[in-house]
Short mmCIF file of C-alpha atoms and ligand atoms in Angstrom, two decimals:
data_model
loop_
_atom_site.label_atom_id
_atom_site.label_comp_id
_atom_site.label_asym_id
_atom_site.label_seq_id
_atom_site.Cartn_x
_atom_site.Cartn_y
_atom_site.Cartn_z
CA UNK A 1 -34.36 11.19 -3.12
CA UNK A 2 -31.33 12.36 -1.26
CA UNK A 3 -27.59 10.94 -1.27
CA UNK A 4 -26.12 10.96 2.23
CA UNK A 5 -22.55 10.28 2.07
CA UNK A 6 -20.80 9.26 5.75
CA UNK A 7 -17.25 8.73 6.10
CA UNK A 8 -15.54 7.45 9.43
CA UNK A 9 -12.31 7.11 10.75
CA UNK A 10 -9.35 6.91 13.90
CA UNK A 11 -11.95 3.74 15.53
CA UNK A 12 -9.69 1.76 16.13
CA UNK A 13 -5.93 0.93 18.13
CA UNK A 14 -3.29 -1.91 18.09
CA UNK A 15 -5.54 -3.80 20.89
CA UNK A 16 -8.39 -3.93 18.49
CA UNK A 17 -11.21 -3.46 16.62
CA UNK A 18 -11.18 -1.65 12.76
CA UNK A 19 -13.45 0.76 11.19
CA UNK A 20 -14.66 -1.56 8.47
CA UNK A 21 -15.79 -3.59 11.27
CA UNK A 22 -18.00 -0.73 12.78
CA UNK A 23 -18.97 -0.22 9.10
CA UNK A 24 -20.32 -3.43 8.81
CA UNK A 25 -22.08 -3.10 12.20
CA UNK A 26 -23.41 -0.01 10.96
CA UNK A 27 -24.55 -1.07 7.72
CA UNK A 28 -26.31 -3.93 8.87
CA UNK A 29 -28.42 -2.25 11.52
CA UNK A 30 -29.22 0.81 8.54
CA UNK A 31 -30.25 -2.10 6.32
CA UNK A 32 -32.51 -3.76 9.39
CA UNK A 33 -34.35 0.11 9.63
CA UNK A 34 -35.02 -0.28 5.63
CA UNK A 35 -31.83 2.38 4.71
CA UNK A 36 -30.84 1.94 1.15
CA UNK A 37 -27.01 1.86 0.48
CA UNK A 38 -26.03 3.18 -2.81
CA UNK A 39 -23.28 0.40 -4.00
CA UNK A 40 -20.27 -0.66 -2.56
CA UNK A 41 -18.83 1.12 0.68
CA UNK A 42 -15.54 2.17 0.30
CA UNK A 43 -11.84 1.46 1.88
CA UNK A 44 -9.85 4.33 0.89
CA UNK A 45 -6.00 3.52 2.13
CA UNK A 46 -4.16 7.82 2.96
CA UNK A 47 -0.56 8.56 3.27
CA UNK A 48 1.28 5.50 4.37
CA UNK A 49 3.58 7.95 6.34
CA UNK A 50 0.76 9.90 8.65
CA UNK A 51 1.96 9.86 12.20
CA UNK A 52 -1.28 8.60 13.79
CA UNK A 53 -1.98 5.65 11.91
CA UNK A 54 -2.62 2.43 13.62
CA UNK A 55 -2.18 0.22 10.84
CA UNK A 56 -2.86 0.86 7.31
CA UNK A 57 -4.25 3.95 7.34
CA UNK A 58 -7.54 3.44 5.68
CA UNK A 59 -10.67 5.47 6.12
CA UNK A 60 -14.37 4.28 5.38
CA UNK A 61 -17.41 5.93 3.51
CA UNK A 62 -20.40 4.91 2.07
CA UNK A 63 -23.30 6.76 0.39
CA UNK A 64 -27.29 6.01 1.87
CA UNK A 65 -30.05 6.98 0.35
CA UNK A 66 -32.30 8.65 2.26
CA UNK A 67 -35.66 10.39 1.06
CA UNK A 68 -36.88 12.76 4.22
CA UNK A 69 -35.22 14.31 7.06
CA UNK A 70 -36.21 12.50 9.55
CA UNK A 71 -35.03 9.55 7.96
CA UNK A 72 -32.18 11.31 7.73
CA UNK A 73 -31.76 11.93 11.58
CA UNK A 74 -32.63 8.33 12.06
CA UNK A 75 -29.23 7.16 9.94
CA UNK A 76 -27.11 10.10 11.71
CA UNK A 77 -27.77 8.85 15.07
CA UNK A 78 -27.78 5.16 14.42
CA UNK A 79 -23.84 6.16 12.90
CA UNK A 80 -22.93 8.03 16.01
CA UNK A 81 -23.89 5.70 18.65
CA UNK A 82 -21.98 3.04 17.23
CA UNK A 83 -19.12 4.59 16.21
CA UNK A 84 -19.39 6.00 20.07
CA UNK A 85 -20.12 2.59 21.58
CA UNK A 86 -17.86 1.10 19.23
CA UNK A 87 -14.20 2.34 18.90
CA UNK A 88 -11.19 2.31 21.12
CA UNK A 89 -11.97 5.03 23.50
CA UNK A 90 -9.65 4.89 25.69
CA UNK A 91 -7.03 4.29 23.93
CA UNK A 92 -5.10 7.92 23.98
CA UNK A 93 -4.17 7.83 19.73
CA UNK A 94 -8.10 6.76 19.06
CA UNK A 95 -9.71 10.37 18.12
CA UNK A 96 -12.80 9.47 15.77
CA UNK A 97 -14.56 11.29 13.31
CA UNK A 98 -17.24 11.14 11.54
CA UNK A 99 -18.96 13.46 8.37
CA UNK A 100 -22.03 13.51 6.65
CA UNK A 101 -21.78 15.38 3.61
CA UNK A 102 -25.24 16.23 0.57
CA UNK A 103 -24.00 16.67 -2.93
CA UNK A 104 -25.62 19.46 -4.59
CA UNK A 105 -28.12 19.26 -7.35
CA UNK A 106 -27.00 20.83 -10.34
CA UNK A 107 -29.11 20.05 -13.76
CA UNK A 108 -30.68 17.08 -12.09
CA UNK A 109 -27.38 15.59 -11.33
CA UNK A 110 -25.92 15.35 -8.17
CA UNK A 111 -22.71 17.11 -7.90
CA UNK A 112 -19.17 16.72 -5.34
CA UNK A 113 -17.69 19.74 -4.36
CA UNK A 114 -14.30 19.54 -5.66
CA UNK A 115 -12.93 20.65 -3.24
CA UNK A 116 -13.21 17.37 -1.07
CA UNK A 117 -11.38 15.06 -3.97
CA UNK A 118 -8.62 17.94 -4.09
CA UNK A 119 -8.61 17.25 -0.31
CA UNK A 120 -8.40 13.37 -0.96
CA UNK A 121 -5.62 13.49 -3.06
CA UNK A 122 -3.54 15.65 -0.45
CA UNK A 123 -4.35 13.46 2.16
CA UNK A 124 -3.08 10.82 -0.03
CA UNK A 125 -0.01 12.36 -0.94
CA UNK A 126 0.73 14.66 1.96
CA UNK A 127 0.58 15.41 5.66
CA UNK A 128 -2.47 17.31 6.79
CA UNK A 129 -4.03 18.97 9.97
CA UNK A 130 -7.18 18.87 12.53
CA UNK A 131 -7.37 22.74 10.81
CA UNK A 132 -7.41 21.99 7.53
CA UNK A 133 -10.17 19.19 7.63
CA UNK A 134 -12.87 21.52 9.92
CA UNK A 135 -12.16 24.30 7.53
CA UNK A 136 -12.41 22.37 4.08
CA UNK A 137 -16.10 20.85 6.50
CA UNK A 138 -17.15 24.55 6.58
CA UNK A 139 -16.44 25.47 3.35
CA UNK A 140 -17.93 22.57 1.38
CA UNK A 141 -21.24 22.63 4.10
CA UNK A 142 -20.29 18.94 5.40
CA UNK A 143 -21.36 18.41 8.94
CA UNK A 144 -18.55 17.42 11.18
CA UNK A 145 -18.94 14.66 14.61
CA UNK A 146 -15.62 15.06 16.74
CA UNK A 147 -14.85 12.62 19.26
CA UNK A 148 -12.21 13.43 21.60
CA UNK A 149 -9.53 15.02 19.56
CA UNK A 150 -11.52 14.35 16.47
CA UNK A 151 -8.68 14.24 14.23
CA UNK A 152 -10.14 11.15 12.03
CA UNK A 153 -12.72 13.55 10.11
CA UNK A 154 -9.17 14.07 8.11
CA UNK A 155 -9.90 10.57 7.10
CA UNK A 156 -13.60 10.37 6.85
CA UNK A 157 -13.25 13.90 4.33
CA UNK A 158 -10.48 12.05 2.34
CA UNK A 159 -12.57 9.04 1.86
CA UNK A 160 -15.89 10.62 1.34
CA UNK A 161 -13.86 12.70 -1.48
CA UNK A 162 -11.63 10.61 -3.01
CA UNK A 163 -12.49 9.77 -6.49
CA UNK A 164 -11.49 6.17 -7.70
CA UNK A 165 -10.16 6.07 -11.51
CA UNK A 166 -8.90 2.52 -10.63
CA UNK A 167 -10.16 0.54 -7.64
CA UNK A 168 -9.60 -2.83 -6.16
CA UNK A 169 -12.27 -4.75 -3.70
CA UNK A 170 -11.62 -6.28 -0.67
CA UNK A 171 -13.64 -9.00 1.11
CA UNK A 172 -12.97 -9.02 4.56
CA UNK A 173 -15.00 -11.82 6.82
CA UNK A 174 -14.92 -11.07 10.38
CA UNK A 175 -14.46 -13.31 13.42
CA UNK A 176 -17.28 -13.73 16.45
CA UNK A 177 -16.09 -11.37 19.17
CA UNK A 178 -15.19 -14.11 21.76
CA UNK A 179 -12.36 -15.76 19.33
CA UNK A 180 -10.69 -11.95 19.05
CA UNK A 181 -7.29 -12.26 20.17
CA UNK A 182 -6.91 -16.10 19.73
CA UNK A 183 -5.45 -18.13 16.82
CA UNK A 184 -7.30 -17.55 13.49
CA UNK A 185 -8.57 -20.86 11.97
CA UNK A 186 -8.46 -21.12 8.66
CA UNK A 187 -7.28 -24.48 6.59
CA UNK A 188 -4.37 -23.88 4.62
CA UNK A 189 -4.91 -25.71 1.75
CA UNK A 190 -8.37 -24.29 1.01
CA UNK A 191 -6.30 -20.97 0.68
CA UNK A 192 -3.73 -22.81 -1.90
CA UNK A 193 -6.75 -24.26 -3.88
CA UNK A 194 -9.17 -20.94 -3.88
CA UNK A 195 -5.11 -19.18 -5.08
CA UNK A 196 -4.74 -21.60 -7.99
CA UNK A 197 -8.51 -21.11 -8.95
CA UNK A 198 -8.87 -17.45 -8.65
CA UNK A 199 -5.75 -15.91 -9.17
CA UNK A 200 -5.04 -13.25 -10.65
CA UNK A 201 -8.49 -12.18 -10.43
CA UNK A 202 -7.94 -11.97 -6.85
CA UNK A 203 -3.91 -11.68 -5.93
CA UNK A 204 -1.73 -11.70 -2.78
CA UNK A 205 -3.22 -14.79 -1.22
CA UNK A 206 -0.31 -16.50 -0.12
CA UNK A 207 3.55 -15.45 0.40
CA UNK A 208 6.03 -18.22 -0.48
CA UNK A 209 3.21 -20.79 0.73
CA UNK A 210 1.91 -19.05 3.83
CA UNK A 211 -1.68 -17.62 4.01
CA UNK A 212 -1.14 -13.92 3.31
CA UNK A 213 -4.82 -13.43 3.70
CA UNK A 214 -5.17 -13.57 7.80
CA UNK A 215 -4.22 -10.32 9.53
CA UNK A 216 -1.60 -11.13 12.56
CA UNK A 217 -3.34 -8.80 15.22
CA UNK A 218 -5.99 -8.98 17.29
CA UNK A 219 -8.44 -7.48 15.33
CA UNK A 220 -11.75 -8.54 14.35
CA UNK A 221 -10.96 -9.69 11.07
CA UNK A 222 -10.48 -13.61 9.99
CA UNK A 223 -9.62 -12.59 6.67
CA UNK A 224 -9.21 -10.10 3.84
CA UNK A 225 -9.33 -11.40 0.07
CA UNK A 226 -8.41 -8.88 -2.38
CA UNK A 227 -9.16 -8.99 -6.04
CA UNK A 228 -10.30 -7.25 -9.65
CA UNK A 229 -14.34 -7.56 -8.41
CA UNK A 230 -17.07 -8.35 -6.37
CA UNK A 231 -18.06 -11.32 -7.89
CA UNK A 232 -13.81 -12.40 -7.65
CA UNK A 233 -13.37 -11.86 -3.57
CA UNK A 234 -16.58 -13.71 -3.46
CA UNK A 235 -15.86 -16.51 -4.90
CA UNK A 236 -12.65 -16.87 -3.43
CA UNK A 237 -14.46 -16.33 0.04
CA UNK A 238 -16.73 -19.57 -1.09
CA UNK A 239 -13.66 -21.76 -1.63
CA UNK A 240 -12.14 -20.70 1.73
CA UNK A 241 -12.63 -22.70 4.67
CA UNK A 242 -12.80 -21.57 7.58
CA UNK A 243 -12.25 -23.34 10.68
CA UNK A 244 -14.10 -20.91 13.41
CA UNK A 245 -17.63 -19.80 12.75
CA UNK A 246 -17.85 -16.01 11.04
CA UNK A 247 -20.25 -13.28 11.79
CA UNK A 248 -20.47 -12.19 8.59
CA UNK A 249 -18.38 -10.75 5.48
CA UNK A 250 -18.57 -7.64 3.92
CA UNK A 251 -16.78 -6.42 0.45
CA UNK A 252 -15.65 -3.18 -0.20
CA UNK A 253 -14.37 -1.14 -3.35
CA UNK A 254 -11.03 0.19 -2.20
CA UNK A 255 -8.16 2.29 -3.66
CA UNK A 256 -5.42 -0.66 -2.38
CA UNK A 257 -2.93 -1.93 -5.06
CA UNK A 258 -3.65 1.04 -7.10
CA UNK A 259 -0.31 3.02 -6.82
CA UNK A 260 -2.15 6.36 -5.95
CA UNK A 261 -0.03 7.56 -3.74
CA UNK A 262 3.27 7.94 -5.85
CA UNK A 263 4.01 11.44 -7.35
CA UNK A 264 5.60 11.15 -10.24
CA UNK A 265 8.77 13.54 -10.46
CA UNK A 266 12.06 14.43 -11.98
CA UNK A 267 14.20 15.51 -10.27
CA UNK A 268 15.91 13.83 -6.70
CA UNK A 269 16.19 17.70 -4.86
CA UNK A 270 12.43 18.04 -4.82
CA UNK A 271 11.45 15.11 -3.08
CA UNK A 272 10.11 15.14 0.71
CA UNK A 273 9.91 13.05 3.65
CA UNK A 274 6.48 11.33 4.43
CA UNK A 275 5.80 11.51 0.73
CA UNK A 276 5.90 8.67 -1.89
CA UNK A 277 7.51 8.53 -5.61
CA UNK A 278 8.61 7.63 -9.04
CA UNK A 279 11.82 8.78 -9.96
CA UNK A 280 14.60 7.66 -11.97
CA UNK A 281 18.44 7.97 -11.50
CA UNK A 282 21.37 6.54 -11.12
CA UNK A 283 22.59 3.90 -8.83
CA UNK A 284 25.92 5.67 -7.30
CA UNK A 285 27.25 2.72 -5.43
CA UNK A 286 27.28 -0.86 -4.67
CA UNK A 287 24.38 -1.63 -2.20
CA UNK A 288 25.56 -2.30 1.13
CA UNK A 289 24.31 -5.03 3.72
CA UNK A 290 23.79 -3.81 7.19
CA UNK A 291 23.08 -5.98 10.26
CA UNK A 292 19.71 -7.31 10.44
CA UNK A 293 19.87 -8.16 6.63
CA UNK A 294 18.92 -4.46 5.51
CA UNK A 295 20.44 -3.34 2.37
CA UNK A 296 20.96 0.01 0.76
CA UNK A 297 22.47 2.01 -2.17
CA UNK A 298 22.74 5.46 -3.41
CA UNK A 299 20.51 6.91 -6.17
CA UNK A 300 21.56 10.02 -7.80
CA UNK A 301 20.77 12.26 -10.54
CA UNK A 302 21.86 15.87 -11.65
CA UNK A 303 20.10 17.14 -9.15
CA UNK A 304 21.62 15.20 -5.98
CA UNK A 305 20.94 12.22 -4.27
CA UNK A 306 18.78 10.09 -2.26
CA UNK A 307 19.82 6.94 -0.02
CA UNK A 308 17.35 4.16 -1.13
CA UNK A 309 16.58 1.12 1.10
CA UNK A 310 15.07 -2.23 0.96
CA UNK A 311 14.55 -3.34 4.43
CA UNK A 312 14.94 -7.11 5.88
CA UNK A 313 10.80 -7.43 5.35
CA UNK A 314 11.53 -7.10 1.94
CA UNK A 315 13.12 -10.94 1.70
CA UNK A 316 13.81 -12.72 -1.65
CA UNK A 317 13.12 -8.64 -3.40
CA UNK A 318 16.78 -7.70 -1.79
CA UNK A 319 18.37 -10.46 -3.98
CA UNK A 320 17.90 -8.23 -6.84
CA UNK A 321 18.96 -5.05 -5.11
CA UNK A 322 22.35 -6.30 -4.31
CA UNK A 323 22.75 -7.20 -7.83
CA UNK A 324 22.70 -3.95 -8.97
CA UNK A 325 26.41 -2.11 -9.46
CA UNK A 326 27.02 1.68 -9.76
CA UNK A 327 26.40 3.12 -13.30
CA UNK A 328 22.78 1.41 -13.35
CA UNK A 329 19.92 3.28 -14.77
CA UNK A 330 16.92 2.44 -12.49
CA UNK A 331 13.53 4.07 -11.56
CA UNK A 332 12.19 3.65 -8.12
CA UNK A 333 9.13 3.51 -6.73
CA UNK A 334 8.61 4.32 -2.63
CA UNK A 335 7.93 6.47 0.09
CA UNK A 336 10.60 8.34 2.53
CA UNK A 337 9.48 7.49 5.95
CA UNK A 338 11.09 8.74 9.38
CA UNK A 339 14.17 7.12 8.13
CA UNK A 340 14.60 9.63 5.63
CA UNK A 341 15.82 6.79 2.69
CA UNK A 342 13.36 5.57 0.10
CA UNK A 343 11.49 2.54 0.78
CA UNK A 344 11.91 0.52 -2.47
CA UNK A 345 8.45 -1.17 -3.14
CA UNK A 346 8.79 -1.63 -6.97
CA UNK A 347 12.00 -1.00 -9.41
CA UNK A 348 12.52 -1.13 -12.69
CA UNK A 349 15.84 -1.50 -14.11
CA UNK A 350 16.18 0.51 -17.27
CA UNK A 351 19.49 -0.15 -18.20
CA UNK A 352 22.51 -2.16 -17.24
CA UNK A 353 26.02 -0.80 -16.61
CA UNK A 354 28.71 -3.19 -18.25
CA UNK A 355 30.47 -5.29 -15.45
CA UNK A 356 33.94 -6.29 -15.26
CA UNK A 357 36.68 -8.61 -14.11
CA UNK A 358 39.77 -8.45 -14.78
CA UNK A 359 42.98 -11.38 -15.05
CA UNK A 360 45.85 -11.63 -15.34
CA UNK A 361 47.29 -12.22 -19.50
CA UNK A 362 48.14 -15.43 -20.94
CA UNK A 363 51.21 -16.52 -21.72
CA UNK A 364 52.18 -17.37 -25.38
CA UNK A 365 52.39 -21.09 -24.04
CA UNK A 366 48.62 -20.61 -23.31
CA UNK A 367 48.71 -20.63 -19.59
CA UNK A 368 47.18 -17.60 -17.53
CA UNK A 369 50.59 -15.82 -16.29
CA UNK A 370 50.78 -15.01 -12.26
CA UNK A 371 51.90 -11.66 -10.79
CA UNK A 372 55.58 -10.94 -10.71
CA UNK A 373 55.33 -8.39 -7.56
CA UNK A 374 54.23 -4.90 -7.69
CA UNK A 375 55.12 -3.38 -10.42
CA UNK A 376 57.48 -5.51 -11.81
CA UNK A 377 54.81 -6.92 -14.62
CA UNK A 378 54.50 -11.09 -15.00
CA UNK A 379 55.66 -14.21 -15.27
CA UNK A 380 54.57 -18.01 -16.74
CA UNK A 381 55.43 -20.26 -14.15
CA UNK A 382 54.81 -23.10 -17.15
CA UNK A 383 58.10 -21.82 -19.34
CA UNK A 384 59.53 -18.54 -17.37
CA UNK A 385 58.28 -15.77 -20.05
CA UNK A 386 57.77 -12.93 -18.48
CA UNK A 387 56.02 -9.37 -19.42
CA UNK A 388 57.73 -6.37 -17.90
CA UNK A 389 55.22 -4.16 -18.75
CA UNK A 390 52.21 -6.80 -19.05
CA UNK A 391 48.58 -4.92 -17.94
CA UNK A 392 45.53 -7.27 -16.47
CA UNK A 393 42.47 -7.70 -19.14
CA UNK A 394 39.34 -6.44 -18.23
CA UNK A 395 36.79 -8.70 -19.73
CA UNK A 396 33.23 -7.62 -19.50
CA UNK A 397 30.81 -10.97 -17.86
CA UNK A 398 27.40 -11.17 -18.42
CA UNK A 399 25.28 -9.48 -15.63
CA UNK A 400 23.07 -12.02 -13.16
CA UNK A 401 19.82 -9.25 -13.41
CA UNK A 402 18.24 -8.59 -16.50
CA UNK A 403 16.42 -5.41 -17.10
CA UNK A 404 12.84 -4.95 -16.19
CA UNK A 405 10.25 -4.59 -12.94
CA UNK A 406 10.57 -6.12 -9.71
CA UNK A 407 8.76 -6.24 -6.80
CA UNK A 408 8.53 -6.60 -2.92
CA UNK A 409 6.37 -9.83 -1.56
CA UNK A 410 2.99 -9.77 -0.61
CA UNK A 411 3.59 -9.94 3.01
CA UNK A 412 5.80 -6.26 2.87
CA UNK A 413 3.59 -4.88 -0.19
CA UNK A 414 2.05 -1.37 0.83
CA UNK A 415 -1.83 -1.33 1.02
CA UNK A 416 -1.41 1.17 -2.00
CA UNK A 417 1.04 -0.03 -3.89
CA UNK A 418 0.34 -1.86 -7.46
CA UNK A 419 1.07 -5.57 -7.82
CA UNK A 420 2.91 -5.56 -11.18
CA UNK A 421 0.29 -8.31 -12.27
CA UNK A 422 -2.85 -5.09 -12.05
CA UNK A 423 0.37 -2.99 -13.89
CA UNK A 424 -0.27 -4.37 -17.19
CA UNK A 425 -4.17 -3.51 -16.72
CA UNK A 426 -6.10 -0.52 -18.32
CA UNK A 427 -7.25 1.84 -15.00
CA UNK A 428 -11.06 1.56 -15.50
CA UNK A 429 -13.34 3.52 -14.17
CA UNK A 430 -15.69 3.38 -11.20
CA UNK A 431 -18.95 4.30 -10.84
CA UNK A 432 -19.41 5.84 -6.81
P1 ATP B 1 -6.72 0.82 10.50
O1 ATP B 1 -6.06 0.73 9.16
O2 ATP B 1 -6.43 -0.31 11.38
O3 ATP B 1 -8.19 1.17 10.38
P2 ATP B 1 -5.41 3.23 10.63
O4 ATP B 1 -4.01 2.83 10.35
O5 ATP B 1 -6.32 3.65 9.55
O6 ATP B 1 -6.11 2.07 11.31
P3 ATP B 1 -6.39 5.34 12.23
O7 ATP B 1 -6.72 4.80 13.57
O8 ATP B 1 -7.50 5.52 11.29
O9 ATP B 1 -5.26 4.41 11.65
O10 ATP B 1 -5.60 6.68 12.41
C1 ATP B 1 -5.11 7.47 11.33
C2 ATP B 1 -5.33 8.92 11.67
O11 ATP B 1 -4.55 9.73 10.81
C3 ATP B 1 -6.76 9.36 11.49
O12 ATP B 1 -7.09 10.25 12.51
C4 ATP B 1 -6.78 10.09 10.16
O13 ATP B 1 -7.77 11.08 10.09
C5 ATP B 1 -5.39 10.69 10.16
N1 ATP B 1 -4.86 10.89 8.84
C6 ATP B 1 -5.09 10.18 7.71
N2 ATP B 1 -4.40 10.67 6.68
C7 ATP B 1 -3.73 11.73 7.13
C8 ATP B 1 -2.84 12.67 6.52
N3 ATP B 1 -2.54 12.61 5.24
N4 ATP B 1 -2.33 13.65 7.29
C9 ATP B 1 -2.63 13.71 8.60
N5 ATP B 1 -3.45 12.85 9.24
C10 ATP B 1 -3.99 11.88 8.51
#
């Protein structure tokens, strides 16, 4: 027997269609010819920052099991005419790829080549080129389908290589063709029950009582339902009801909500644009509102320092940044887009600066004196006493924010970033 792992990407465009879509397409029809698929097919969400992205950046692979060549040809060419019939053509940022890529045999076991995972995790993390993908293709012996520009075998690589320590699933039922584009029909109180059942084996449902599970363009999904498991997403999916008729669902094991994209590092200097982070510092100022309900502050360390931003998306989440007060000890976690500030998605506030008002002293009559003019000290307007060379108390007040992690909503969470509810959880791992 012989594993057969595909990975597809750049399908789609903002007018429509998705790859997990085509994946399902394809999967079905493999399944019709008698293909085997080896588990779960696989969602695997790249740098949030690449420039080409439709949406979410996410890539697609599965593994097939395949036991002669021909059957092997079959599966190849079923893949490529759909992903050729399939994806946005014409649109000029749709350039698809596809790979099919053997592991070795090595002691009976089939073996990666690491360099593909290595690849993953850059792809992830960094900002990669058509180059780099068709060499790392010849090196590691993966054949390579370009269409157009061809620049989503980047993707396909990354997902074929990308090894899962933690994973997430998503179940994502699609609509029938002729409702694509229209209102999605789901009732909203099916969504509130299957939350309050299922939750926090499946998460992100709902955002302050809206449905956070139905996408809001005109793509062919009705909805996605992300969770722990399989067996989770489905039975959310089962208490779901959907108003339109589906063509079918399909889940898949995904590296969303997993936080793989953030670097960990120490020191502010060393961080890049398009790249995402953990770092701790300093908050340098008091955050500042800008029109259109933005907000932003300055993190520094000994190093330098970074402007950090939380975004009008972000809603209720910026109540807590604009509590914060210079002196602060916070660590951040987010990405520096083409802004070139850090796009808070979680912070934790490590330690809390002493605030301070200050007022005026009392007078020995009890009564809070007033100002006698600059300089000149003050004065009890109860009894006349006055205090030449009086100073105003600073009295430290209890801060509003109390130390810990916070996080943006569901509806302006990252595909990759960790919900702090999967934070607490061991990372398992995955079998793939
Ligand atoms: P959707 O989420 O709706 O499927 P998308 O947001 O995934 O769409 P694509 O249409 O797949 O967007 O386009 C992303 C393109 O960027 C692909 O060609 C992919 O190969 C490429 N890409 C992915 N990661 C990187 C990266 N780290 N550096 C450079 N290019 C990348």
């Amino acid at each position: 027997m012989n594993e057969l792992y595909v990975g597809i990407d750049d399908t789609d465009s903002p007018e429509g269609m998705c790859t997990t879509y085509i994946t399902f397409v394809i999967i079905n029809e493999l399944k019709d010819f008698g293909f085997e698929i080896a588990s779960y097919p696989r969602l695997i969400r790249l740098n949030p920052f690449a420039r080409f992205k439709t949406r979410g950046n996410g890539a697609v692979s599965f593994k097939l099991i395949v036991d002669s060549q021909l059957k092997k040809d079959e599966a190849k060419k079923i893949i490529l005419d759909a992903v050729k019939n399939l994806s946005e053509m014409d649109n000029e940022n749709t350039n698809p790829g596809v790979v099919f890529y053997e592991a070795k045999s090595i002691n009976g076991q089939m073996v990666m080549d690491n360099r593909l995972p290595v690849f993953a995790t850059r792809a992830i993390k960094e900002i990669l080129t058509i180059k780099e993908a068709e060499k790392l293709a010849k090196d590691v012996n993966a054949e390579i389908h370009q269409f157009k520009k061809g620049r989503g075998i980047i993707g396909a690589l990354a997902a074929i290589g990308c090894y899962l320590r933690d994973s997430t699933f998503e179940l994502l039922a699609y609509r029938l063709p002729e409702n694509y584009g229209s209102a999605r029909k789901i009732n909203p109180e099916s969504v509130v029950h299957m939350d309050e059942i299922t939750y926090p084996q499946t998460f992100d449902n709902l955002d302050e009582g809206y449905m956070a599970i139905e996408p809001h363009t005109p793509c062919p999904i009705l909805y996605g339902i992300r969770g722990e498991s399989p067996e989770a997403v489905l039975e959310a999916h089962n208490l779901v009801e959907s108003l339109e008729p589906i063509e079918g669902y399909f889940i898949f094991e995904t590296n969303q909500h997993t936080d793989m994209h953030l670097q960990k590092i120490s020191k502010i200097s060393d961080m890049k644009q398009f790249a995402c982070y953990i770092i701790n510092g300093v908050v340098k100022d008091n955050p500042r509102v800008i029109e259109g309900g933005h907000i932003f502050f300055t993190l520094e360390d000994s190093s330098g320092e970074i402007e950090c931003a939380a975004y009008e998306p972000t809603k209720r989440f910026r109540n807590i940044v604009k509590k914060l007060i210079p002196g602060d000890k916070v660590e951040i976690y987010g990405g520096i887009g083409t802004q070139e500030t850090l796009n808070i998605e979680k912070i934790r506030i490590m330690g809390l600066a002493p605030l301070f008002k200050e007022e005026n002293p009392l007078c020995d009559c009890g009564k809070r004196m007033k100002s006698a003019g600059a300089g000149k000290g003050f004065k009890c307007i109860k009894c006349g006493n006055k205090l030449r060379d009086g100073q105003k108390l600073r009295i430290e007040i209890q801060r509003d924010i109390n130390e810990g992690f916070y996080e943006v909503p569901p509806s302006a969470r990252r595909h990759l970033s960790k919900q702090l509810i999967r934070m607490a959880k061991k990372s398992h791992d995955c079998i793939y």
